[in-house]
Tab-separated table of C-alpha atoms and ligand atoms in Angstrom:
chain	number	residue	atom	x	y	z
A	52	UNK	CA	-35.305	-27.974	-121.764
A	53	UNK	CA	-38.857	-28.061	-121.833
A	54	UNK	CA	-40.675	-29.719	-125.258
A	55	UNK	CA	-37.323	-32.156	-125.455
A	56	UNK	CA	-38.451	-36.110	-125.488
A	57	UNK	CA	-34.689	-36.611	-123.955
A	58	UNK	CA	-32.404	-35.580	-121.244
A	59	UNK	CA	-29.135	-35.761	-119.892
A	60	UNK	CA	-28.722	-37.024	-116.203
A	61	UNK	CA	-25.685	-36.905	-114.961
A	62	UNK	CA	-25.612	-39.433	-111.496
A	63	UNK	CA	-22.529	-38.901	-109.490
A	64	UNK	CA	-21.144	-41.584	-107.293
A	65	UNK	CA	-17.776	-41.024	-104.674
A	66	UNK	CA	-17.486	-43.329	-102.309
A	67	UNK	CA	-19.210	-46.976	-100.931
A	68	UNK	CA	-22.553	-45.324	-99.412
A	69	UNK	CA	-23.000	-43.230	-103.070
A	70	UNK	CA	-22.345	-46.168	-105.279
A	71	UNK	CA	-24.851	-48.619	-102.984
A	72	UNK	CA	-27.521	-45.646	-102.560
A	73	UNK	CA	-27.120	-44.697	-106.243
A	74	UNK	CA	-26.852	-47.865	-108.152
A	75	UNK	CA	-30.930	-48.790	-107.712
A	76	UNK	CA	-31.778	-45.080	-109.387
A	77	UNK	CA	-28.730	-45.430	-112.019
A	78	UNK	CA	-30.209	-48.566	-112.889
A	79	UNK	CA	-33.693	-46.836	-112.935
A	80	UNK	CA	-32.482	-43.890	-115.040
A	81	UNK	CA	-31.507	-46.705	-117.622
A	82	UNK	CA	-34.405	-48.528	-117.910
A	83	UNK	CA	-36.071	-44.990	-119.141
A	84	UNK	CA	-36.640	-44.628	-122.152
A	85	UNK	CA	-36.640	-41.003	-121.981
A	86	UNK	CA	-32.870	-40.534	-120.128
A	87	UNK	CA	-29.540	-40.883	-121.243
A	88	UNK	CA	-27.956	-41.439	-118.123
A	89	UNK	CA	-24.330	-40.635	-117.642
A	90	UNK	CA	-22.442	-42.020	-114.658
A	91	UNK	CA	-19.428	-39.829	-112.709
A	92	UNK	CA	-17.206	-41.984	-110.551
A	93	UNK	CA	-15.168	-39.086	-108.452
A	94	UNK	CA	-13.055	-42.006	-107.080
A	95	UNK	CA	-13.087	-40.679	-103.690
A	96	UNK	CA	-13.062	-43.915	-102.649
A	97	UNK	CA	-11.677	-46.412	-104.685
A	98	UNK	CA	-11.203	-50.612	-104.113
A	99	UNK	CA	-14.193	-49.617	-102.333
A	100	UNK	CA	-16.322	-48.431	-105.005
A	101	UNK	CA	-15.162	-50.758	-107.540
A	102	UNK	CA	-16.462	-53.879	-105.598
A	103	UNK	CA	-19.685	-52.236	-104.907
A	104	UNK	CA	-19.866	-51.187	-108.960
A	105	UNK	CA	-18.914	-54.675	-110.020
A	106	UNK	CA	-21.456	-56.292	-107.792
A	107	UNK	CA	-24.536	-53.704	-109.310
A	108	UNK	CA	-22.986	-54.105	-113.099
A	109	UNK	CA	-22.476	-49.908	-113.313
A	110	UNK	CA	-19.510	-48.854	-115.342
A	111	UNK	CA	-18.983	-45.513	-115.195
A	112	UNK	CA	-19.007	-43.238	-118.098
A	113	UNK	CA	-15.990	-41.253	-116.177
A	114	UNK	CA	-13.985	-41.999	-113.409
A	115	UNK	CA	-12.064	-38.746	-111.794
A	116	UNK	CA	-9.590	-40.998	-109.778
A	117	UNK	CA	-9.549	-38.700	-107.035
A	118	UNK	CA	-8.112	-40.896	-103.886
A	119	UNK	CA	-4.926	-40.331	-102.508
A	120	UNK	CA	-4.109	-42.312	-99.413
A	121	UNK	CA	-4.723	-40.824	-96.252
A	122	UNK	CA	-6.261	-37.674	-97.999
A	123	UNK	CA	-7.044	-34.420	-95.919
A	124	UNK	CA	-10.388	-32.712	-96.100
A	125	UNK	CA	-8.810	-29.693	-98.136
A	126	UNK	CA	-6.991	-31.563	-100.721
A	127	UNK	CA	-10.050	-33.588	-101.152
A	128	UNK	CA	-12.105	-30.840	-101.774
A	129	UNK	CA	-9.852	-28.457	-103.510
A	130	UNK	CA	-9.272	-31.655	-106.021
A	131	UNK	CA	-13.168	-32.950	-106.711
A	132	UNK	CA	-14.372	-29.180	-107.131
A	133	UNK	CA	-11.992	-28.294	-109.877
A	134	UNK	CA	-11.923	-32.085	-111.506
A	135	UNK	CA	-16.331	-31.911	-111.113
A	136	UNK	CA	-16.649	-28.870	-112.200
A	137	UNK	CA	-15.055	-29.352	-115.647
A	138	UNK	CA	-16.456	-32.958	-115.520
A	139	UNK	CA	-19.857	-30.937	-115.706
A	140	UNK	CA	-18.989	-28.551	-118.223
A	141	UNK	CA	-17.736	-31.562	-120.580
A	142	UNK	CA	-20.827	-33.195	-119.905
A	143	UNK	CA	-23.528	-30.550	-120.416
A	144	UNK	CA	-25.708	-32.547	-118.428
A	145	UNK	CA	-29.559	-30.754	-118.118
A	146	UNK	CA	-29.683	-31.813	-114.343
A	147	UNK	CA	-27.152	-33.571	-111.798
A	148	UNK	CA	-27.779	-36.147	-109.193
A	149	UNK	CA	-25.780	-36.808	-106.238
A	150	UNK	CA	-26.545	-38.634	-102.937
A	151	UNK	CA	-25.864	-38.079	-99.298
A	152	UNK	CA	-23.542	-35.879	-96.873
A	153	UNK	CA	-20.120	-36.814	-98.612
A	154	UNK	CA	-17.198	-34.242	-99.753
A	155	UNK	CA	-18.179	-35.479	-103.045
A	156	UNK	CA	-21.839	-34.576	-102.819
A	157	UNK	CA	-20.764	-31.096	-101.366
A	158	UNK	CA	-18.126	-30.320	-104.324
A	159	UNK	CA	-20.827	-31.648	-106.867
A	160	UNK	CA	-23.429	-29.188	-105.601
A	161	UNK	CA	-21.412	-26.678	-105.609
A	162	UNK	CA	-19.899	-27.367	-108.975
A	163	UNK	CA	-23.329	-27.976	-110.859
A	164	UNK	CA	-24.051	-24.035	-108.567
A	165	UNK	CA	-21.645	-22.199	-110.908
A	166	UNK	CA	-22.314	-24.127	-114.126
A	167	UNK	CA	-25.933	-22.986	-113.310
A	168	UNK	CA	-27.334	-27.037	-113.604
A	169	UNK	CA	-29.945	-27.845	-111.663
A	170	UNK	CA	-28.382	-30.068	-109.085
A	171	UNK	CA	-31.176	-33.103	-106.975
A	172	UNK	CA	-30.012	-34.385	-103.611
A	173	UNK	CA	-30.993	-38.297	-103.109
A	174	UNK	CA	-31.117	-38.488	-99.124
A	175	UNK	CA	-31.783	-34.761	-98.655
A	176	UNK	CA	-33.141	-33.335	-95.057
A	177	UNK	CA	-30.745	-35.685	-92.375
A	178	UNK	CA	-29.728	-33.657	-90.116
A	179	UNK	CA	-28.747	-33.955	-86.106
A	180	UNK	CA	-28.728	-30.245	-85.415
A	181	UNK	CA	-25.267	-29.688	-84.854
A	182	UNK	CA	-22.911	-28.756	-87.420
A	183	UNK	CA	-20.011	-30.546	-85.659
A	184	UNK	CA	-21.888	-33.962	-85.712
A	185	UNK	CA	-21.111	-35.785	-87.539
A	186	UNK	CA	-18.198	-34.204	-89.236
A	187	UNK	CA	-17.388	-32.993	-91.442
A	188	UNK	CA	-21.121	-34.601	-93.147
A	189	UNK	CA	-23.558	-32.695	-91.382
A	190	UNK	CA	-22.348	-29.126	-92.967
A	191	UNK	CA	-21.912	-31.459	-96.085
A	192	UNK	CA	-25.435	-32.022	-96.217
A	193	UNK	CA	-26.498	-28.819	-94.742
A	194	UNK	CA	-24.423	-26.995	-97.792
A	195	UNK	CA	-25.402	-29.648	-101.381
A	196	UNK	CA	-29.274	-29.145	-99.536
A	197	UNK	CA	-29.493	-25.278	-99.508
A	198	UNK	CA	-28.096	-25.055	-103.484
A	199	UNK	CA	-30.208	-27.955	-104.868
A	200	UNK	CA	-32.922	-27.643	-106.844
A	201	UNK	CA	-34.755	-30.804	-105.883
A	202	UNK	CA	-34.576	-32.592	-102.552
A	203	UNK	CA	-35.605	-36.188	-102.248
A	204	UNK	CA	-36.249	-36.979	-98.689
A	205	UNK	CA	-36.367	-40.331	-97.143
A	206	UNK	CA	-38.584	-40.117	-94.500
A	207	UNK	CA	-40.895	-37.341	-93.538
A	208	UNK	CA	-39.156	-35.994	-90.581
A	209	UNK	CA	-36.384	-35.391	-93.210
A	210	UNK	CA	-39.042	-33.781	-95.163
A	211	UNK	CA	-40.055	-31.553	-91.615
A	212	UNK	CA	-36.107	-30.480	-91.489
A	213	UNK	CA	-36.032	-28.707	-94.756
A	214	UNK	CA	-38.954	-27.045	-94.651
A	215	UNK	CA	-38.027	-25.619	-91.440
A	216	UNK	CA	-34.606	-24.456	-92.750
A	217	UNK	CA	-36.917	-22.634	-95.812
A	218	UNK	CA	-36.933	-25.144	-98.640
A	219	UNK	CA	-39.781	-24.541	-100.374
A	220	UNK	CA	-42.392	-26.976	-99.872
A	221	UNK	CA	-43.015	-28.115	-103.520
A	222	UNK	CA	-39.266	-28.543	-104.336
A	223	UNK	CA	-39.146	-31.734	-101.664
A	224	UNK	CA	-40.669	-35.495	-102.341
A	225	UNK	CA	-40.440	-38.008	-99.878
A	226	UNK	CA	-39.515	-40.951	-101.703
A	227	UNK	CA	-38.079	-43.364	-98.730
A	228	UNK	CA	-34.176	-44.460	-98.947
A	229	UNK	CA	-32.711	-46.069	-101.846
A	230	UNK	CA	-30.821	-47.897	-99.882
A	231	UNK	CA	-33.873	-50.466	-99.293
A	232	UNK	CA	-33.994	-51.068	-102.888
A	233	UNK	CA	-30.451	-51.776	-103.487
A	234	UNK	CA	-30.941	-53.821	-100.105
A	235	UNK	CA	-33.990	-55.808	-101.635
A	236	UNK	CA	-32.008	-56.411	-105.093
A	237	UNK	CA	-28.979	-57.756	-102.807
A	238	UNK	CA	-31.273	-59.928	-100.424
A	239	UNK	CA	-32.705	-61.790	-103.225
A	240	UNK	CA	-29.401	-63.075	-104.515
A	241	UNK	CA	-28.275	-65.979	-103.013
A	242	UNK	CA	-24.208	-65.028	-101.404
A	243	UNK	CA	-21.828	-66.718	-99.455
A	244	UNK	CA	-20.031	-64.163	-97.336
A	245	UNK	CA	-16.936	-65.505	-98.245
A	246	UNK	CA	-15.615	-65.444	-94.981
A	247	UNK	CA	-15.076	-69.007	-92.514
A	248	UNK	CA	-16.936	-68.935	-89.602
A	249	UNK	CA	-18.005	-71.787	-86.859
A	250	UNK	CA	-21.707	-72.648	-87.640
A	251	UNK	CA	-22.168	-73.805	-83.925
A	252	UNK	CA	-21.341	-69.885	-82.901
A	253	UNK	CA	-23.334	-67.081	-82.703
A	254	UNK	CA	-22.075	-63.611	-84.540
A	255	UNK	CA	-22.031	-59.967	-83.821
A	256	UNK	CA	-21.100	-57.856	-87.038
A	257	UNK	CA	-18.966	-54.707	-86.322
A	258	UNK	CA	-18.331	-51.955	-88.491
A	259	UNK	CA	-16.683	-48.352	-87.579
A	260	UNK	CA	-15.358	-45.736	-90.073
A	261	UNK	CA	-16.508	-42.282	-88.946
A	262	UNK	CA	-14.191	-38.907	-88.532
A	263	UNK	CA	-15.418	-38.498	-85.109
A	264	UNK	CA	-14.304	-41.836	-84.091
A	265	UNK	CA	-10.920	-41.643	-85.233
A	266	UNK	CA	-8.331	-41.417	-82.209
A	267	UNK	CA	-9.497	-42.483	-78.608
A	268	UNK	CA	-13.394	-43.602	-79.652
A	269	UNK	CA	-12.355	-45.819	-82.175
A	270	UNK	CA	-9.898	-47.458	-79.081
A	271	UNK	CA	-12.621	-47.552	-76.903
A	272	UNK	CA	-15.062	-49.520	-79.302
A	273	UNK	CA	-11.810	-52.027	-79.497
A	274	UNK	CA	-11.277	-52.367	-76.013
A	275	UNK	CA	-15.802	-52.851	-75.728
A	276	UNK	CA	-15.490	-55.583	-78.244
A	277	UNK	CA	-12.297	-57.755	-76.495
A	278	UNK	CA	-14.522	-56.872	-73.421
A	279	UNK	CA	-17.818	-58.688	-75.204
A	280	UNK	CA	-15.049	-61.299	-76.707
A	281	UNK	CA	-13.885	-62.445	-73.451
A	282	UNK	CA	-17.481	-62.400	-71.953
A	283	UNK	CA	-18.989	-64.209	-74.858
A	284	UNK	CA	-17.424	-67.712	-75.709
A	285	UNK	CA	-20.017	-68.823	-77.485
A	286	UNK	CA	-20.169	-65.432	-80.012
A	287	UNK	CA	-17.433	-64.639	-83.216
A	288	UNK	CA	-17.235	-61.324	-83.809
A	289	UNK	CA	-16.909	-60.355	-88.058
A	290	UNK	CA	-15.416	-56.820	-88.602
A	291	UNK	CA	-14.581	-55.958	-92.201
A	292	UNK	CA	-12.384	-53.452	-91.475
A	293	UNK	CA	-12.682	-49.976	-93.549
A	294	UNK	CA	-9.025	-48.876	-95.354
A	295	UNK	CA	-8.600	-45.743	-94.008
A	296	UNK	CA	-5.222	-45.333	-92.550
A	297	UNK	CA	-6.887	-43.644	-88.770
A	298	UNK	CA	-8.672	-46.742	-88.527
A	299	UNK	CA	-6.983	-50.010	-90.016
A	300	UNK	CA	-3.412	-50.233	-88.034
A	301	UNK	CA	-5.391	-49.205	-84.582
A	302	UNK	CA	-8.318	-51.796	-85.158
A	303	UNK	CA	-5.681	-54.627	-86.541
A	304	UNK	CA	-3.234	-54.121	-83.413
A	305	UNK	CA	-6.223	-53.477	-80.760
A	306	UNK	CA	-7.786	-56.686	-81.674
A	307	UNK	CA	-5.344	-58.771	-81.995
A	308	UNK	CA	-5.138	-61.048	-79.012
A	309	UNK	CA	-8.843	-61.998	-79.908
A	310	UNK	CA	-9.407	-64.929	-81.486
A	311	UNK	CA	-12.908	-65.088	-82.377
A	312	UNK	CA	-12.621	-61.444	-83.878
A	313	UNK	CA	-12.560	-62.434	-86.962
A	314	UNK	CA	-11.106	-58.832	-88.781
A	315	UNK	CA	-11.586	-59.134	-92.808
A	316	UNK	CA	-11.489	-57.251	-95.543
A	317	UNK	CA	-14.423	-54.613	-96.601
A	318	UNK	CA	-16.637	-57.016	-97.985
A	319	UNK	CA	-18.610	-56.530	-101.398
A	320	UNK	CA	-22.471	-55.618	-100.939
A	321	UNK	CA	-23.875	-59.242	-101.283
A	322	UNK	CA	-21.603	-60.945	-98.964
A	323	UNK	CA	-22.273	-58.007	-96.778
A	324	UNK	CA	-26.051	-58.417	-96.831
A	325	UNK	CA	-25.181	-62.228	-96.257
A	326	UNK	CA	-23.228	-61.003	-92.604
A	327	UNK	CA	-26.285	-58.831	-91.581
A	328	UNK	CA	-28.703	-61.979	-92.588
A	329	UNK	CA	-26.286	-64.383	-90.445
A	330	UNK	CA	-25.362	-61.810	-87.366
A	331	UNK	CA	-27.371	-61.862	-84.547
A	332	UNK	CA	-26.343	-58.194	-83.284
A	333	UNK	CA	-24.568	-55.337	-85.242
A	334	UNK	CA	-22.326	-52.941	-83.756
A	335	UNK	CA	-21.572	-49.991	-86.046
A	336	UNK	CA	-21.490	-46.287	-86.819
A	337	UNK	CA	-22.350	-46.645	-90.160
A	338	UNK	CA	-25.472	-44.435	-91.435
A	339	UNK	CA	-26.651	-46.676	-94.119
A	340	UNK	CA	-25.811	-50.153	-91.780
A	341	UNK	CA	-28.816	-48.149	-89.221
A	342	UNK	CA	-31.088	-48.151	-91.902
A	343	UNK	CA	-30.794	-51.619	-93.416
A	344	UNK	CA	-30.556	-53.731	-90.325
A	345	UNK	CA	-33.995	-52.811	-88.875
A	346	UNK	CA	-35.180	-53.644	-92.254
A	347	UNK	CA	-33.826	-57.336	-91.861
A	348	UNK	CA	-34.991	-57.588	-88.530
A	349	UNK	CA	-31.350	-57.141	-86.981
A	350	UNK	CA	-30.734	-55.116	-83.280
A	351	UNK	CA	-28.241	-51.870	-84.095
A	352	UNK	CA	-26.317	-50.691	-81.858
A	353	UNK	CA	-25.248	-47.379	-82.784
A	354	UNK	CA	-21.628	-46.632	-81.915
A	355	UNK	CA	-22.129	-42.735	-82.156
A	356	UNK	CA	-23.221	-39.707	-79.702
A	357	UNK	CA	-25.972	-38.555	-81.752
A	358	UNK	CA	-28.250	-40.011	-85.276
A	359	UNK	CA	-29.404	-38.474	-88.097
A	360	UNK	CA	-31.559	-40.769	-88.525
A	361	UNK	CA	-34.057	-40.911	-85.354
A	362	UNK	CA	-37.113	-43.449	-87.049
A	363	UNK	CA	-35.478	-46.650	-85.943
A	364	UNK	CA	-34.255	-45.681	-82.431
A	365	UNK	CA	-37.964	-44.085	-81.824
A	366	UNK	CA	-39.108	-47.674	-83.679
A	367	UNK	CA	-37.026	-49.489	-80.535
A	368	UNK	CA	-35.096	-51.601	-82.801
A	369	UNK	CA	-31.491	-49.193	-82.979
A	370	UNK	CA	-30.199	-47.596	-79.516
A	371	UNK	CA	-27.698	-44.737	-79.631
A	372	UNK	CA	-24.629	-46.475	-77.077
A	373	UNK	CA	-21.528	-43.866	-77.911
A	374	UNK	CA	-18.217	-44.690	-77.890
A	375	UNK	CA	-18.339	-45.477	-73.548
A	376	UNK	CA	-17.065	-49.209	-73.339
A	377	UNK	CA	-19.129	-49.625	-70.414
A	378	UNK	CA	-21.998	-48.753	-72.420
A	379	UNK	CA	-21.519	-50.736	-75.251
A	380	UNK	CA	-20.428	-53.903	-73.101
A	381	UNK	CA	-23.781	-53.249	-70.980
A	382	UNK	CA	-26.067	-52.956	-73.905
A	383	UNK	CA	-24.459	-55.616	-76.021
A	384	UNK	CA	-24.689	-57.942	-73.096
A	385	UNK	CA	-28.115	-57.185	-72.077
A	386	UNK	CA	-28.920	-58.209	-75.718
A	387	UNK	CA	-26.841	-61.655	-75.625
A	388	UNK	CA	-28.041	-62.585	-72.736
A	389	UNK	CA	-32.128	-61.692	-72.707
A	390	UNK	CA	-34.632	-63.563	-75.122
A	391	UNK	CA	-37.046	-61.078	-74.317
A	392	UNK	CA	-34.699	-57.498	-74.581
A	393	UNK	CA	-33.598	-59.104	-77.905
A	394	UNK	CA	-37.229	-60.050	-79.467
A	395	UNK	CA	-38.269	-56.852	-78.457
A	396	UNK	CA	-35.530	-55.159	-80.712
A	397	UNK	CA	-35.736	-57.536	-83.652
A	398	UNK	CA	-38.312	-56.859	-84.837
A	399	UNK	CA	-38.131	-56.174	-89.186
A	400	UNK	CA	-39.601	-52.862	-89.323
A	401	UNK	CA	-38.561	-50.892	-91.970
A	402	UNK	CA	-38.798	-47.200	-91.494
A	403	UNK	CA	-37.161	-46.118	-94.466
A	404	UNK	CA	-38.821	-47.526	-97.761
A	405	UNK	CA	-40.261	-50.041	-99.573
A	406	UNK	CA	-37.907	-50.311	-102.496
A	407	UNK	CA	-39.363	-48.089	-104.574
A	408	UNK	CA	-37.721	-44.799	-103.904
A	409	UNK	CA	-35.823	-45.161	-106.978
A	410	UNK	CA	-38.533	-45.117	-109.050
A	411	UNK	CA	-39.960	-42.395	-107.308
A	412	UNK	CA	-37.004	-40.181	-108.305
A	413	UNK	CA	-36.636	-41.181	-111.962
A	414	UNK	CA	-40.724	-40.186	-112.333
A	415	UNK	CA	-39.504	-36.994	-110.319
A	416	UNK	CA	-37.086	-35.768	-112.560
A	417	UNK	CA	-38.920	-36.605	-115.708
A	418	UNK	CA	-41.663	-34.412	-114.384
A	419	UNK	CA	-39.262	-31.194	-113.171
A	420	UNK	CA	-37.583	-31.521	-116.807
A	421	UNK	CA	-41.294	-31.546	-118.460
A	422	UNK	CA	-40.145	-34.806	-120.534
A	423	UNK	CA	-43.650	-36.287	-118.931
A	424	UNK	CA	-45.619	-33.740	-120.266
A	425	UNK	CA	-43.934	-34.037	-123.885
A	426	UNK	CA	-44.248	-37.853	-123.807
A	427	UNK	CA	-48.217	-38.133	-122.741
A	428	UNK	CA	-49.013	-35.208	-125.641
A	429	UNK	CA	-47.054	-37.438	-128.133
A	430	UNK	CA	-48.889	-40.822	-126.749
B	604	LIG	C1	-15.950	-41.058	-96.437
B	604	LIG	C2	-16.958	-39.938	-96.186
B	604	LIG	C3	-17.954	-40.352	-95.110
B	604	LIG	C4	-18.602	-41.682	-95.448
B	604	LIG	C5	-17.530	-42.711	-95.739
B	604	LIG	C6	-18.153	-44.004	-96.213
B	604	LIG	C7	-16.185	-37.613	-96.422
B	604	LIG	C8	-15.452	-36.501	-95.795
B	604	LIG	N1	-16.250	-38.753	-95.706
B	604	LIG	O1	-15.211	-41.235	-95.227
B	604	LIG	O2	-18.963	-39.362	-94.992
B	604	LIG	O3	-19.386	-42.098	-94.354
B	604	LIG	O4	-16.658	-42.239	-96.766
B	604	LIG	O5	-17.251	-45.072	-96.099
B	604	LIG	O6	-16.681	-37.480	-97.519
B	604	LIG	N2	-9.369	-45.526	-98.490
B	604	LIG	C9	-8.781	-46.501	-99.259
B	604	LIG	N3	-9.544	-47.131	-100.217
B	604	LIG	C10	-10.858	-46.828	-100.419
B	604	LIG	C11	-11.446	-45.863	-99.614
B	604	LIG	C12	-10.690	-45.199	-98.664
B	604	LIG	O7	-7.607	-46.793	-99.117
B	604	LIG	O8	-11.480	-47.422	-101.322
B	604	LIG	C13	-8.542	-44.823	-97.483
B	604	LIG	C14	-7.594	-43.805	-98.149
B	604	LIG	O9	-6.390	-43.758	-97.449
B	604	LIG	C15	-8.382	-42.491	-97.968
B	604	LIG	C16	-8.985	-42.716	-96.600
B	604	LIG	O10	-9.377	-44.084	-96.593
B	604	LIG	O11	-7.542	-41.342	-98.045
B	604	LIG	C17	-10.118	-41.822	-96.234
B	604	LIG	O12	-11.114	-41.762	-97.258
B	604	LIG	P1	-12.190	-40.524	-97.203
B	604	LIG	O13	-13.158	-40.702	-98.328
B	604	LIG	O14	-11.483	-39.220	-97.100
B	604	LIG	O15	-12.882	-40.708	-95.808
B	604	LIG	P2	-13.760	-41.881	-95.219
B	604	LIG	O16	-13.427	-41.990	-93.777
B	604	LIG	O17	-13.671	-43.072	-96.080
B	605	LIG	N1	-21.036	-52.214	-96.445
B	605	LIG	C1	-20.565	-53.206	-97.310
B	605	LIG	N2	-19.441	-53.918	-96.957
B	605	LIG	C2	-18.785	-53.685	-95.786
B	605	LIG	C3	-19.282	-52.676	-94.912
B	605	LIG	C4	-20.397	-51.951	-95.276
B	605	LIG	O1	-21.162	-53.457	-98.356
B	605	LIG	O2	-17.780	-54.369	-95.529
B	605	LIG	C5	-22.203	-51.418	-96.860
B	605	LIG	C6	-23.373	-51.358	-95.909
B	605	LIG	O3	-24.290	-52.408	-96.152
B	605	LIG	C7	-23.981	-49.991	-96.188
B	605	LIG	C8	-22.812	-49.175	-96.666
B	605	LIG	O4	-21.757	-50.084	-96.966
B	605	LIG	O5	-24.928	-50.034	-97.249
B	605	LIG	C9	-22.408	-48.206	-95.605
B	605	LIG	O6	-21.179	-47.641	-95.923
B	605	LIG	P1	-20.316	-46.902	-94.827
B	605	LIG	O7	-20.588	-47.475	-93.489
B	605	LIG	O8	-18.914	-46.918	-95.336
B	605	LIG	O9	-20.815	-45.396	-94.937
B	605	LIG	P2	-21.994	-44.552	-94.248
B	605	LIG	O10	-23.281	-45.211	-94.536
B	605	LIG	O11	-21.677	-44.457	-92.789
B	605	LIG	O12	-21.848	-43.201	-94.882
């Protein structure tokens, strides 16, 4: 590779987190002159990822079509290994990118292993310490980290977690999150969320989706939030509810004596950026919904047992609450009802970037492929 002026980067995308967290460093890879940048839609997730890739302008160069509804963990890997791996092959690609603790990261890791490709993990070093937690993501992330090549960390206790698990030290940058620079690009564009809601109310935005919340947790958020519901006159509630078949029917029938829950379709990234800007409060278990809403200055309360992502509930401005109703009600409430517990938790820190990281990465990869070197002799 080294002494070409050009390379091939292949950016691989899966599901709604991927195509958000990758769009700012596909766009990047295309503003270089020096990188023909190929984009590989697995399709894990579909209506999903195609709002998300109308809304950044990405077509992808392939699209694997992968989804099947109500997929299991083994047909969904079995399937994106084999369809990846000759995606890769096709492709000859001199290095892969893939972002984040997804089945698809883990089967593009593994698949860019065998073709011997250098393979970079965007969001590399998140970790909770337990395998189980969340699952099946933390081994995904644990497994694409330990056969990349490069390892773009977020934040520096990300950085800390891989160099205690070995990674060498000078294979790791700490770039921050792309997700602040696809957040940035969203905020500046003016969107209506597209859904009606009663100006004279105040909002809470919810959001669950996780594995480990399928089954009774995701029933106890329901029965926290027609708790809050019947507590709160004065507050609508906006879920956009996430497709999956666990969570869908269960959300749709727990909720529905609730008037002001207002359940909607996933929304597109804009109009989603447009709820967090509006909502006074956000319920979730998202990972990338923790990182954004400190960022606009938004309380998060995290609907999970445990975080990968410790900066904003050490910041004071996310709190772990589990899947306990009497928890969430408490905390929630607390938040409603106190000026002062609220200010102190809305504060707009941003822990995890500037809106750069992007960047970052693209100047990375230019430099491990030697293309900067070849380009400053030639200038
Ligand atoms: C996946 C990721 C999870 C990530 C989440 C982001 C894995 C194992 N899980 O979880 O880490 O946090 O995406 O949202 O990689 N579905 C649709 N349309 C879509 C997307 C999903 O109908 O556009 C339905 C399908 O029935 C699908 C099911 O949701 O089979 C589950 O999708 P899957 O990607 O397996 O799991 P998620 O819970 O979405
Ligand atoms: N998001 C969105 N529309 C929605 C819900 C979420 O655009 O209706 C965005 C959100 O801003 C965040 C990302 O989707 O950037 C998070 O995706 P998800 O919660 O599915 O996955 P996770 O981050 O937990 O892996």
């Amino acid at each position: 590779m080294r002494g070409q002026t050009t390379a091939t980067i292949l950016c691989t995308i899966g599901t709604r987190p991927e195509a958000i967290k990758m769009a700012p460093v596909i766009r990047a890879f295309q503003a270089a002159p020096w990188a023909r940048c190929r984009v590989l839609f697995t399709a894990q997730h579909r209506e999903l990822v195609d709002q998300m890739l109308r809304f950044f302008e990405i077509e992808p160069d392939i699209d694997l079509d992968i989804m099947r509804p109500d997929q299991t963990l083994v047909e969904l890997t079995s399937r994106l290994l084999v369809s990846v791996h000759a995606a890769i092959g096709r492709e000859r690609p001199d290095i892969v990118l893939g972002q984040g603790d997804t089945t698809t990261v883990l089967a593009t890791a593994l698949a860019s292993f065998y073709h011997k490709v250098p393979f970079a993990h965007v969001e590399a070093g998140l970790r909770t310490g337990s395998l189980q937690a969340p699952f099946p993501e933390e081994a995904n992330r644990v497994l694409a980290g330990h056969l990349a090549a490069m390892h773009f960390a977020p934040t520096l206790s990300a950085r800390e977690n891989l160099v205690r698990e070995g990674i060498a030290d000078d294979a790791i940058l700490v770039t921050g999150n792309t997700v602040i620079d696809a957040l940035l690009l969203a905020a500046g564009r003016d969107v209506p969320i597209g859904v009606e809601l009663d100006a004279s109310h105040r909002m809470v935005l919810v959001t669950a989706h996780r594995r480990d919340s399928f089954g009774e947790p995701i029933r106890q958020i329901c029965r926290a939030i027609a708790a809050l519901h019947d507590r709160f006159p004065d507050v609508e509630f906006l879920w956009p509810v996430h497709p999956n078949p666990s969570v869908k029917p269960v959300v749709e029938h727990a909720m529905a004596g609730c008037p002001r829950v207002r359940l909607c379709e996933p929304l597109a990234y804009g109009p989603f950026v447009a709820a967090m800007k509006r909502t006074t409060l956000i319920l979730t278990d998202s990972g990338g919904v923790q990182e954004e809403a400190p960022a606009l200055g938004k309380p998060v309360l995290v609907l999970r047992e445990e975080s990968e992502r410790p900066e904003a509930i050490a910041s004071g401005v996310a709190r772990l609450v589990g899947h306990d109703p009497s928890a969430i009600v408490g905390e929630a409430s607390r938040l409603l009802e106190d000026p002062v517990a609220y200010r102190s938790m809305a504060r707009g820190v941003s822990p995890y970037g500037d809106g750069r990281a992007s960047q970052r990465i693209v100047d990375a990869v230019g430099r491990y492929l030697g293309i900067g070197e070849v380009l400053r002799a030639a200038g």
